[in-house]
PDB file of C-alpha atoms and ligand atoms in Angstrom:
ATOM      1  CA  UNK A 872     133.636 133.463  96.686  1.00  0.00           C
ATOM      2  CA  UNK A 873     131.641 130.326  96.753  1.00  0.00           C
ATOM      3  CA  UNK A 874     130.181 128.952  93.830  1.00  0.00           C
ATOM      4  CA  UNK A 875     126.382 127.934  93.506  1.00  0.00           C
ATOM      5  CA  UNK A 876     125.890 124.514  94.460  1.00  0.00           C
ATOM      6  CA  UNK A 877     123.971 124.103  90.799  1.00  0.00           C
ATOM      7  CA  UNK A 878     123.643 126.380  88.106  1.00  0.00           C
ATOM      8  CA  UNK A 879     121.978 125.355  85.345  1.00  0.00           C
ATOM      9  CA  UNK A 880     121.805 127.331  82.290  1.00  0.00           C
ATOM     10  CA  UNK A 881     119.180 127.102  79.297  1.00  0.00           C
ATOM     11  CA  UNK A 882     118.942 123.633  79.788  1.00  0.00           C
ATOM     12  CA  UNK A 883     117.035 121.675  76.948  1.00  0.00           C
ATOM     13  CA  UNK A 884     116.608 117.657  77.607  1.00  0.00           C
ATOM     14  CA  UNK A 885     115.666 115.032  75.372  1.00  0.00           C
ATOM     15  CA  UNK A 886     114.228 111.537  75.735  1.00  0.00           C
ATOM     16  CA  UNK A 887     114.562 109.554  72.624  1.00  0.00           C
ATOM     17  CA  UNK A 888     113.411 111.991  70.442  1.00  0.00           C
ATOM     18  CA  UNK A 889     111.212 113.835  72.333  1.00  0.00           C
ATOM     19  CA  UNK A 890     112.115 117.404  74.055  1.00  0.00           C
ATOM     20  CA  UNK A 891     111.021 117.456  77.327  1.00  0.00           C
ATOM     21  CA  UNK A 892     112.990 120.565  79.079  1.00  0.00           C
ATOM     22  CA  UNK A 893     112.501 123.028  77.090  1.00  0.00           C
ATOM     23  CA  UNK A 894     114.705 125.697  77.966  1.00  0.00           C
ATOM     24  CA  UNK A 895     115.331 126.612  82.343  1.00  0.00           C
ATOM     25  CA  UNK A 896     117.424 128.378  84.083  1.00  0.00           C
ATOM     26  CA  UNK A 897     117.769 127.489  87.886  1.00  0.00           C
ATOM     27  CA  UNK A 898     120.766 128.365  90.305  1.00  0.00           C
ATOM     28  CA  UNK A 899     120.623 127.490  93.925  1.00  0.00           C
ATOM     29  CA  UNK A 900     122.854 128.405  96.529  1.00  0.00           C
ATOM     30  CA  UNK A 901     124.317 126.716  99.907  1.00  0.00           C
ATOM     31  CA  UNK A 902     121.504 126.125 102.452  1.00  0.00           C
ATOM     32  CA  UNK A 903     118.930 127.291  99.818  1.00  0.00           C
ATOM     33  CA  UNK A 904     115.077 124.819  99.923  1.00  0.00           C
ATOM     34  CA  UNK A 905     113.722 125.657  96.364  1.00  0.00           C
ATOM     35  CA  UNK A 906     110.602 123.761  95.283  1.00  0.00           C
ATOM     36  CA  UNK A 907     109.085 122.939  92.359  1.00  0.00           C
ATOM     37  CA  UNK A 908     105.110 122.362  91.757  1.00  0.00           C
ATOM     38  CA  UNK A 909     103.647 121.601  88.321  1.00  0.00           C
ATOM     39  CA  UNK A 910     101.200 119.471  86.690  1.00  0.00           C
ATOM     40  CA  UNK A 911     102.053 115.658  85.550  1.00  0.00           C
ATOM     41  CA  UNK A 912     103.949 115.273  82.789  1.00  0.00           C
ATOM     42  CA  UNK A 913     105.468 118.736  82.635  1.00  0.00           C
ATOM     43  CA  UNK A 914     109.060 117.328  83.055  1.00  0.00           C
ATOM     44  CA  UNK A 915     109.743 117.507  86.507  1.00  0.00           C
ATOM     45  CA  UNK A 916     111.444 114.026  86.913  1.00  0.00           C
ATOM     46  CA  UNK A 917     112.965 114.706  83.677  1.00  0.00           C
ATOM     47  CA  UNK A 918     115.174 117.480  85.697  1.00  0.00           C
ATOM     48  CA  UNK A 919     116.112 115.386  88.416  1.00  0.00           C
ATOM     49  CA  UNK A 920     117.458 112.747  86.311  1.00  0.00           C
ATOM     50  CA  UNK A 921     119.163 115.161  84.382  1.00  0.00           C
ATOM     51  CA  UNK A 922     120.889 116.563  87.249  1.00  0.00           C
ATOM     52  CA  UNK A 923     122.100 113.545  87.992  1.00  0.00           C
ATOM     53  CA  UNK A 924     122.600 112.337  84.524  1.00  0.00           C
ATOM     54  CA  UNK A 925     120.609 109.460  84.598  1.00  0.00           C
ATOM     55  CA  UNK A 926     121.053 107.352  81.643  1.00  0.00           C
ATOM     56  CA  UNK A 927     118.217 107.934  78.797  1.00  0.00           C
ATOM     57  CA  UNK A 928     118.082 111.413  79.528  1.00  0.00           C
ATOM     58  CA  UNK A 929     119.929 113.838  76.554  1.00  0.00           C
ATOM     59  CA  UNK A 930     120.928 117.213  77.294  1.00  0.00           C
ATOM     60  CA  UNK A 931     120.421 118.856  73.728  1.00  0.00           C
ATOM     61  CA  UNK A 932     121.744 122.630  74.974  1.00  0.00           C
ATOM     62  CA  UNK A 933     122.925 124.317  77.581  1.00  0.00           C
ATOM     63  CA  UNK A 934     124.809 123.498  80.978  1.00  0.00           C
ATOM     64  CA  UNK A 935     124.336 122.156  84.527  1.00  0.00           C
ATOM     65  CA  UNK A 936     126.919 122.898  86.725  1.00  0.00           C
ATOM     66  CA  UNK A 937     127.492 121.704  90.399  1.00  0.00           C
ATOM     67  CA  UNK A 938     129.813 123.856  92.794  1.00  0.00           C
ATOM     68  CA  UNK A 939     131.029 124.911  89.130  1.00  0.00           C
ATOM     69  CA  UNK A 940     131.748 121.963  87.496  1.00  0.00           C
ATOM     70  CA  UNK A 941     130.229 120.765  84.281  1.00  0.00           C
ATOM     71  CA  UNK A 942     128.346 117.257  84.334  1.00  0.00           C
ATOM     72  CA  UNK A 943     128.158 117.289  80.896  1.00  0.00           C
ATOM     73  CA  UNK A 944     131.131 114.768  80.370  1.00  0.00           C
ATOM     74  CA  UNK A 945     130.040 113.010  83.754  1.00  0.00           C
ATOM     75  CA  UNK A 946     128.622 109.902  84.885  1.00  0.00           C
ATOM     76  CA  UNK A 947     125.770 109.370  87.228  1.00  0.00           C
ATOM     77  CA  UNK A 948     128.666 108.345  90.058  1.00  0.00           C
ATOM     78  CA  UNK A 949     130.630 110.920  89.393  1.00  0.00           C
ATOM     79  CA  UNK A 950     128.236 113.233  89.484  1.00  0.00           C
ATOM     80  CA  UNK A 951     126.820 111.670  92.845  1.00  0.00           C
ATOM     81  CA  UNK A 952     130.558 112.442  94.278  1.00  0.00           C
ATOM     82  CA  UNK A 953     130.554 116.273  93.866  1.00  0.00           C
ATOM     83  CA  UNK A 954     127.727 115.920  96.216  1.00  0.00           C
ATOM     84  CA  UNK A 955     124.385 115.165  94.486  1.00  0.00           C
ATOM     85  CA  UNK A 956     121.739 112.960  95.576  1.00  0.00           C
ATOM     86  CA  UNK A 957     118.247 111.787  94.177  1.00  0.00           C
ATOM     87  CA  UNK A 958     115.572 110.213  96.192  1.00  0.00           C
ATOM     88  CA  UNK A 959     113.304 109.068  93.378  1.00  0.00           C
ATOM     89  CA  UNK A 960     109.653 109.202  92.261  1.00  0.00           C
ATOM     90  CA  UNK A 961     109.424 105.288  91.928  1.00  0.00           C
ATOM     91  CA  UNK A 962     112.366 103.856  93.346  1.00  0.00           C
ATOM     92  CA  UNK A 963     113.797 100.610  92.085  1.00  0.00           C
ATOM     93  CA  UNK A 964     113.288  97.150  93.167  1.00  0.00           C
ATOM     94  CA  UNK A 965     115.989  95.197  93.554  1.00  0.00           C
ATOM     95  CA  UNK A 966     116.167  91.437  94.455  1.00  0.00           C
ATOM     96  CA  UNK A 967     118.781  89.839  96.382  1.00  0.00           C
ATOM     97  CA  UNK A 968     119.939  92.817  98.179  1.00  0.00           C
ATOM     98  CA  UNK A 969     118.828  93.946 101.190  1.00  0.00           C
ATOM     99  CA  UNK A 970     118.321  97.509 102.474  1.00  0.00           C
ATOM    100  CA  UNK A 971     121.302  96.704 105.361  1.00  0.00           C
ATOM    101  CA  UNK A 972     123.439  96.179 102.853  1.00  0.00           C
ATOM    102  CA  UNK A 973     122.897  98.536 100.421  1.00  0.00           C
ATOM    103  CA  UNK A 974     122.843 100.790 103.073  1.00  0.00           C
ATOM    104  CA  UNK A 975     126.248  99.629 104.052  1.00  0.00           C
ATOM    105  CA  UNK A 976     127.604 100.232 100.739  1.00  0.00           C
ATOM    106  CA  UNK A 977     126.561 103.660  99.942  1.00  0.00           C
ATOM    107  CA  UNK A 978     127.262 104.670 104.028  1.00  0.00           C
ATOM    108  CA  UNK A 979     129.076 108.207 104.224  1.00  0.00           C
ATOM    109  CA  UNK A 980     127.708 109.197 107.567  1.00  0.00           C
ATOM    110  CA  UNK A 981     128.356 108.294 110.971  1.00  0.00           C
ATOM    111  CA  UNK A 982     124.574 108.578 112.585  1.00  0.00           C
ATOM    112  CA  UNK A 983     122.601 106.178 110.649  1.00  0.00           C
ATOM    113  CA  UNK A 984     121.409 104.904 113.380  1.00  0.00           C
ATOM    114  CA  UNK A 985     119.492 107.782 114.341  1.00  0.00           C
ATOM    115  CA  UNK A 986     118.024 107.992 110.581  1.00  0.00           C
ATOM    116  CA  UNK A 987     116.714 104.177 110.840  1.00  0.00           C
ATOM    117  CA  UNK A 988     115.299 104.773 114.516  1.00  0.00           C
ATOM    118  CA  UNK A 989     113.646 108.551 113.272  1.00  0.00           C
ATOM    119  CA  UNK A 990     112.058 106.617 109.839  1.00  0.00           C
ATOM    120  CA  UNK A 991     110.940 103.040 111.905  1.00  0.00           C
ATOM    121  CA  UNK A 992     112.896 100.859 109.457  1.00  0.00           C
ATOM    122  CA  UNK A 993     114.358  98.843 111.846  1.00  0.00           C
ATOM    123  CA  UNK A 994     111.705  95.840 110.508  1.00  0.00           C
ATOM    124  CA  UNK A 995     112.847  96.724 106.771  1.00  0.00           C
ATOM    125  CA  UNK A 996     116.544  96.219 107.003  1.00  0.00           C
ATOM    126  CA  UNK A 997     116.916  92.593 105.838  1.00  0.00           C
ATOM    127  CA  UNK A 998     114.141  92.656 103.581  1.00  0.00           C
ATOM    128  CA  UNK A 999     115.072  92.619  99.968  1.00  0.00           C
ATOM    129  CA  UNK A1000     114.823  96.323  98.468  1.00  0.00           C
ATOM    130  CA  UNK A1001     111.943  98.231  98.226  1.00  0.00           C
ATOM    131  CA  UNK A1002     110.172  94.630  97.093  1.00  0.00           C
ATOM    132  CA  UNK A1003     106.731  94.522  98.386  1.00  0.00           C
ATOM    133  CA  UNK A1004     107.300  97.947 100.171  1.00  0.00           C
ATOM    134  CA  UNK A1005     104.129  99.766 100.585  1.00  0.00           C
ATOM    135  CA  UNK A1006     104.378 103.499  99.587  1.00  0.00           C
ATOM    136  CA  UNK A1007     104.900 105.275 103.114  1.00  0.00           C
ATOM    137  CA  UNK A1008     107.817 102.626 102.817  1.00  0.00           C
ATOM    138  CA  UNK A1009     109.176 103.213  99.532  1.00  0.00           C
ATOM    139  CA  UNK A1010     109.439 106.444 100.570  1.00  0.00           C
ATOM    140  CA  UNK A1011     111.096 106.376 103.835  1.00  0.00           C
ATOM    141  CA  UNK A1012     113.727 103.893 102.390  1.00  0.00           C
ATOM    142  CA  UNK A1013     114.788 106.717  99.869  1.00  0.00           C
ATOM    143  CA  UNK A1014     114.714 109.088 102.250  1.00  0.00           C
ATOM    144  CA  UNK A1015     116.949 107.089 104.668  1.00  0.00           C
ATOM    145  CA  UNK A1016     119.173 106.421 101.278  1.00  0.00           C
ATOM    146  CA  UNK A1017     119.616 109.988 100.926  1.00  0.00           C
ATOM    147  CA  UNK A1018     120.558 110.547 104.619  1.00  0.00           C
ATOM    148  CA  UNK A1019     123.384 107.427 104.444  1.00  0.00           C
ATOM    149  CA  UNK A1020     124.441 109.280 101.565  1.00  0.00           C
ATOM    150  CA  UNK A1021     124.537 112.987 102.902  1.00  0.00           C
ATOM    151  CA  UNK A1022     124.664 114.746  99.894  1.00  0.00           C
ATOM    152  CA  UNK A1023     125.424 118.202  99.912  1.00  0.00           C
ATOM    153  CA  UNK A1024     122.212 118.910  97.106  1.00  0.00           C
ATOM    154  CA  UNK A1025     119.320 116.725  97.705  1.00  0.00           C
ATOM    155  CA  UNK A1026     116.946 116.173  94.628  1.00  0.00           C
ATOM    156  CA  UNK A1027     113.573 114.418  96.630  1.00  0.00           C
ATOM    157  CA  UNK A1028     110.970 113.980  94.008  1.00  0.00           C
ATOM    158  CA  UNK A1029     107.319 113.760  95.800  1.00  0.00           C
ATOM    159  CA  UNK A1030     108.501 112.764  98.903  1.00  0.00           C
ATOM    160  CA  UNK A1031     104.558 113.016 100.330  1.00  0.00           C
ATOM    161  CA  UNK A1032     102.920 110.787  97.338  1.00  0.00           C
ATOM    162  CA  UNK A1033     101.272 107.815  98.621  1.00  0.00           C
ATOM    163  CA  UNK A1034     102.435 108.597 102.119  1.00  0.00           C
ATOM    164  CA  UNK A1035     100.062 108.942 104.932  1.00  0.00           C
ATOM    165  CA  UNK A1036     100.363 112.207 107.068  1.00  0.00           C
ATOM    166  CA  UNK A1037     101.728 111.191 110.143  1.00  0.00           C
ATOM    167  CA  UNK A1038     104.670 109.304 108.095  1.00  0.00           C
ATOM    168  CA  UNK A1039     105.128 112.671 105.916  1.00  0.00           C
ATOM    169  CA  UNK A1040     105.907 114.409 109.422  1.00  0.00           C
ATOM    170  CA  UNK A1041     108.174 111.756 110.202  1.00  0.00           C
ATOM    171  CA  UNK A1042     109.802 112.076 106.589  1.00  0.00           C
ATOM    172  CA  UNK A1043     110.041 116.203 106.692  1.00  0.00           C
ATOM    173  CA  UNK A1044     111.676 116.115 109.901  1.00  0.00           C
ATOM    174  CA  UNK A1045     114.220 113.918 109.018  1.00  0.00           C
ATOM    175  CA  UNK A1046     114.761 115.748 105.423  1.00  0.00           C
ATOM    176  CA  UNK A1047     115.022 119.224 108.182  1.00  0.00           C
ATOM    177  CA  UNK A1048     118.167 116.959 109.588  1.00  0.00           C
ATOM    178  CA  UNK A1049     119.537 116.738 106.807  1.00  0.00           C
ATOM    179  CA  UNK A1050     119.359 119.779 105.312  1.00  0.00           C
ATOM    180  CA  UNK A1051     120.838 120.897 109.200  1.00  0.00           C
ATOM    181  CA  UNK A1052     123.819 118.783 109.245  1.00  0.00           C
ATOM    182  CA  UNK A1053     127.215 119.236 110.055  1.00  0.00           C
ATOM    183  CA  UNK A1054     125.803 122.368 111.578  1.00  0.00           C
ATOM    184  CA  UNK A1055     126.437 123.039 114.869  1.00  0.00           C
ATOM    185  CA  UNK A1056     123.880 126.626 114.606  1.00  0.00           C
ATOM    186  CA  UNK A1057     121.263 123.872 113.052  1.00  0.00           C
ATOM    187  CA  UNK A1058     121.244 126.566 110.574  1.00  0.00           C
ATOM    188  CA  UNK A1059     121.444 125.380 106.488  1.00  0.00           C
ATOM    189  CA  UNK A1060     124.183 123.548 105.893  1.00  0.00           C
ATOM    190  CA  UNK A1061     123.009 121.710 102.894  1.00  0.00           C
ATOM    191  CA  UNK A1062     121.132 122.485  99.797  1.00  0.00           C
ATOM    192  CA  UNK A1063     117.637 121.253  98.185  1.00  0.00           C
ATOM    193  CA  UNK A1064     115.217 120.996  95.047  1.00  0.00           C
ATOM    194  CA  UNK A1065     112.155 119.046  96.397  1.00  0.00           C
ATOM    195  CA  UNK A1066     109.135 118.213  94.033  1.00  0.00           C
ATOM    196  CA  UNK A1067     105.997 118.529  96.005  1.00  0.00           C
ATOM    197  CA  UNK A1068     101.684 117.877  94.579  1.00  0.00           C
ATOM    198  CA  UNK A1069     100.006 118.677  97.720  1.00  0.00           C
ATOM    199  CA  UNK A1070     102.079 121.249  99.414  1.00  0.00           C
ATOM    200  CA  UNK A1071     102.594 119.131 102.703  1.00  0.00           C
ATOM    201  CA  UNK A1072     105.856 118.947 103.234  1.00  0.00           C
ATOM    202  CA  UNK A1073     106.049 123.380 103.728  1.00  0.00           C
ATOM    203  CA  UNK A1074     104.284 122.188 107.057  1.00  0.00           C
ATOM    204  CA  UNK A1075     107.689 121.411 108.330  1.00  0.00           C
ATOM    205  CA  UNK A1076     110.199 122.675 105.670  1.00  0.00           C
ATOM    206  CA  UNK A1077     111.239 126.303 105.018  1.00  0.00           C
ATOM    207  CA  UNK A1078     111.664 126.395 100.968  1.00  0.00           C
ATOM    208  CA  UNK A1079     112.888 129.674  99.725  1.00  0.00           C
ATOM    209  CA  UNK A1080     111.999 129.714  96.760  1.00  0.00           C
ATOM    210  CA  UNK A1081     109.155 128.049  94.612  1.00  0.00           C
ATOM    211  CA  UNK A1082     108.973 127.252  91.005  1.00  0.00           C
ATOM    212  CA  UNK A1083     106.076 126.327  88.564  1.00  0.00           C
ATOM    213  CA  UNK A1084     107.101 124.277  86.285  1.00  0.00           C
ATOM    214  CA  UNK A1085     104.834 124.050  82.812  1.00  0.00           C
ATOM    215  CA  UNK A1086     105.765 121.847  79.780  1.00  0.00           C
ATOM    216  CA  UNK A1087     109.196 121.850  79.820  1.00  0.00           C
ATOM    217  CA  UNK A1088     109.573 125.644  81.324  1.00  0.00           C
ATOM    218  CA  UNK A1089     109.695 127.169  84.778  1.00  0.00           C
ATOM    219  CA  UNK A1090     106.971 129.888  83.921  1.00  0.00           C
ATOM    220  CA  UNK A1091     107.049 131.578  87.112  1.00  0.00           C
ATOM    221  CA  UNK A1092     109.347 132.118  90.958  1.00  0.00           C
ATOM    222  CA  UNK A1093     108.488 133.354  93.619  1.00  0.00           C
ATOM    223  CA  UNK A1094     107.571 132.883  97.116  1.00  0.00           C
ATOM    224  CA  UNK A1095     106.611 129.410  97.882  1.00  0.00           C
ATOM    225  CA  UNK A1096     103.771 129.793  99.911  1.00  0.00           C
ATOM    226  CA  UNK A1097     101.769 132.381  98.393  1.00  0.00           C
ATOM    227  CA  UNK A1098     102.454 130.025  95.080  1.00  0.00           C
ATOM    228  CA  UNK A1099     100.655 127.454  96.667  1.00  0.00           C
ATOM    229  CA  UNK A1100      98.163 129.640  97.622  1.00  0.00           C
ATOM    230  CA  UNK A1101      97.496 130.834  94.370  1.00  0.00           C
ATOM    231  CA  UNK A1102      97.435 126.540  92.680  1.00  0.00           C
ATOM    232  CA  UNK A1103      95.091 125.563  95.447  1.00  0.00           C
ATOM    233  CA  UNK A1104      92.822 128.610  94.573  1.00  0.00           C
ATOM    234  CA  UNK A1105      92.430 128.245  90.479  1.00  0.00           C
ATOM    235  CA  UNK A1106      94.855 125.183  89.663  1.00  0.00           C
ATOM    236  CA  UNK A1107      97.910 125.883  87.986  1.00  0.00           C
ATOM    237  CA  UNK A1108      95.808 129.114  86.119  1.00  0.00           C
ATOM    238  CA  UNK A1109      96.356 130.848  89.203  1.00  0.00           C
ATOM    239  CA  UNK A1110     100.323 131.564  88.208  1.00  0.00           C
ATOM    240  CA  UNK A1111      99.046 134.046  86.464  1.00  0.00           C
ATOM    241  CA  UNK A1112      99.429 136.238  89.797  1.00  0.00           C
ATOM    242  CA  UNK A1113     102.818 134.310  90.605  1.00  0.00           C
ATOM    243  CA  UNK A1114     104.184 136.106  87.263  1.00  0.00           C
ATOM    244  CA  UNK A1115     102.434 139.427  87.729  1.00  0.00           C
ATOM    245  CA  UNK A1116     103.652 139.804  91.608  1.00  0.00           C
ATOM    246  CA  UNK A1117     107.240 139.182  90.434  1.00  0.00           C
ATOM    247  CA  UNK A1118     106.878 142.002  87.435  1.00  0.00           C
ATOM    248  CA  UNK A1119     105.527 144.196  90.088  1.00  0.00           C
ATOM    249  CA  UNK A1120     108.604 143.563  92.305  1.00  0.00           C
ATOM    250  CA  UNK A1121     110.562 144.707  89.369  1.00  0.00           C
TER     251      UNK A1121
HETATM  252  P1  ADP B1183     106.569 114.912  85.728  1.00  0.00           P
HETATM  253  O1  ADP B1183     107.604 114.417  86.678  1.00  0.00           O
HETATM  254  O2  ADP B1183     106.468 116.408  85.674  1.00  0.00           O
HETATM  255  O3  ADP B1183     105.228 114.277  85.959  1.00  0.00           O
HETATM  256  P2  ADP B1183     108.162 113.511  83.762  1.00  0.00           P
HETATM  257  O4  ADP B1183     109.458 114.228  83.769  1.00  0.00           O
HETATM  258  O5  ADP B1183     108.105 112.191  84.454  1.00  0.00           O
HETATM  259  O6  ADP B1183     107.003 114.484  84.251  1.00  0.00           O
HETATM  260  O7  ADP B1183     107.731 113.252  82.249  1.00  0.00           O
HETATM  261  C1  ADP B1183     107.666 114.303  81.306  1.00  0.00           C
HETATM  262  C2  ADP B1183     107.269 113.736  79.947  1.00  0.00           C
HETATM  263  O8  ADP B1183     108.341 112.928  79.473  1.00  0.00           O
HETATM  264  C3  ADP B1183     106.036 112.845  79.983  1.00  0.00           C
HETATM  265  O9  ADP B1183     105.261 113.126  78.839  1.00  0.00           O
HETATM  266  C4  ADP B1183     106.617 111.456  79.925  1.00  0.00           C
HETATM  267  O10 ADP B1183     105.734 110.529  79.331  1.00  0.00           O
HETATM  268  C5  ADP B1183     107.855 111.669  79.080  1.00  0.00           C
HETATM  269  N1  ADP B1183     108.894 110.668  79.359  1.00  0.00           N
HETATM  270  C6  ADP B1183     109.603 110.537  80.511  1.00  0.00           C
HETATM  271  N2  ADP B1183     110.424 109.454  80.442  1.00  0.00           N
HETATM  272  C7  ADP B1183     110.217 108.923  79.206  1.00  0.00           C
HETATM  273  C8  ADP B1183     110.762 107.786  78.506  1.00  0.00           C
HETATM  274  N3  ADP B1183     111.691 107.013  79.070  1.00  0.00           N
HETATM  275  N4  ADP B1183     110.329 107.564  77.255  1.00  0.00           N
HETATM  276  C9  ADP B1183     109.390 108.377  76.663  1.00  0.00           C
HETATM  277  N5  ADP B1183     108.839 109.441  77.259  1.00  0.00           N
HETATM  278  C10 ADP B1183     109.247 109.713  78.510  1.00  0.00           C
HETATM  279 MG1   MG B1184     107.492 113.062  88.201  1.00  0.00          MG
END
């Protein structure tokens, strides 16, 4: 039998000397779309870059697997080649490299091409990276980053901040591609954990499952859509009928 692509297992995570994650469980499967909402600071990021154990970031307890191996010991690279990716909140700058040649460096698929035409970077690719990119572009450069590095779990944190709408289309349906590829049924091949504020990106992506994530803790799963129903109604008070719709499941 398979294992899940990431298990993670009463995770607590420390910066400095501060606990951010406070205790979360989370396992998603092959081809699963699982979302997270929750309000700033909460420690949403703090996941992602603990996933991909992202220097700074202290796992105090518990595990993270990916396709059921521990990271623990791991380095960001290594834990990039079992297959994990992160498009960040606020990507890096970096001077004195341009996006064609980072791209080249990273390149593990053989239709970038196609990615750079779908996200109109053709006018990026020998500018220096991400400097002076506005945010529509910062955020189509990480997607594209993501796509040269077709990762079989793809962490995208706010993909839609800062990004105008017809650019988040452009940005879904390329993050649909991805999630599709290698797949000649353009069913799932791949795996996901987006971050989303506003909701937008469900327009175009299926998620399976949402999470609300409140200081440190996922308080409540469920169906993704009728969680953002219930935000948009009361803020994130409204979980209240998140949790009481999954008891009554029970
Ligand atoms: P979210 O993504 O949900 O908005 P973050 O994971 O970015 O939240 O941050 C969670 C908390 O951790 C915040 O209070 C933030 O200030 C704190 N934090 C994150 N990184 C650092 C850091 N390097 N040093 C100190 N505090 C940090
Ligand atoms: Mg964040």
């Amino acid at each position: 039998m398979d294992a899940n692509l990431l298990d993670i297992t009463s995770l607590h995570v420390s910066v400095g000397d501060k606990e951010i994650i406070k205790g979360i469980d989370l396992t998603i499967k092959k081809g699963e779309v699982h979302v997270l909402f929750g309000p700033n600071g909460s420690g949403k990021s703090t996941l992602l870059g603990a996933i991909m154990q992202l220097p700074g970031y202290t796992i105090t307890q518990g595990s993270i697997q990916i396709h059921g191996n521990d990271t623990q010991e791991l380095s960001t690279d290594a834990v990039a080649n079992l297959g994990v990716g992160l498009s960040f909140q606020h990507p890096p700058k970096i001077k004195g490299v341009t996006l064609s040649r980072f791209l080249k460096s990273i390149n593990r698929c053989d239709d970038l091409d196609h990615a750079i035409t779908a996200l109109n970077m053709e006018p990026f690719l020998e500018r220096e990276l991400n400097v002076g990119f506005s945010g529509g572009e910062l955020k189509r450069a990480e997607i594209l980053k993501l796509y040269a590095q077709n990762p079989d779990l793809l962490l995208i944190d706010e993909p839609e901040s800062g990004v105008d709408i017809e650019n988040i289309t452009i940005i879904s349906n390329t993050i649909n591609a991805m999630l599709q590829k290698e797949s000649p049924m353009k069913t799932r091949s791949h795996s996901a954990l987006i971050i989303t504020h506003t909701g937008h990106i469900l327009n175009t992506i299926h998620a399976d499952v949402g999470h609300v994530f409140m200081d440190g803790k996922i308080i409540c799963s469920g169906n993704p859509m009728d969680i953002l129903d219930d935000i948009r109604k009361d803020g994130f008070s409204g979980c209240i009928r998140c949790i009481q719709r999954e008891k009554d499941k029970k």
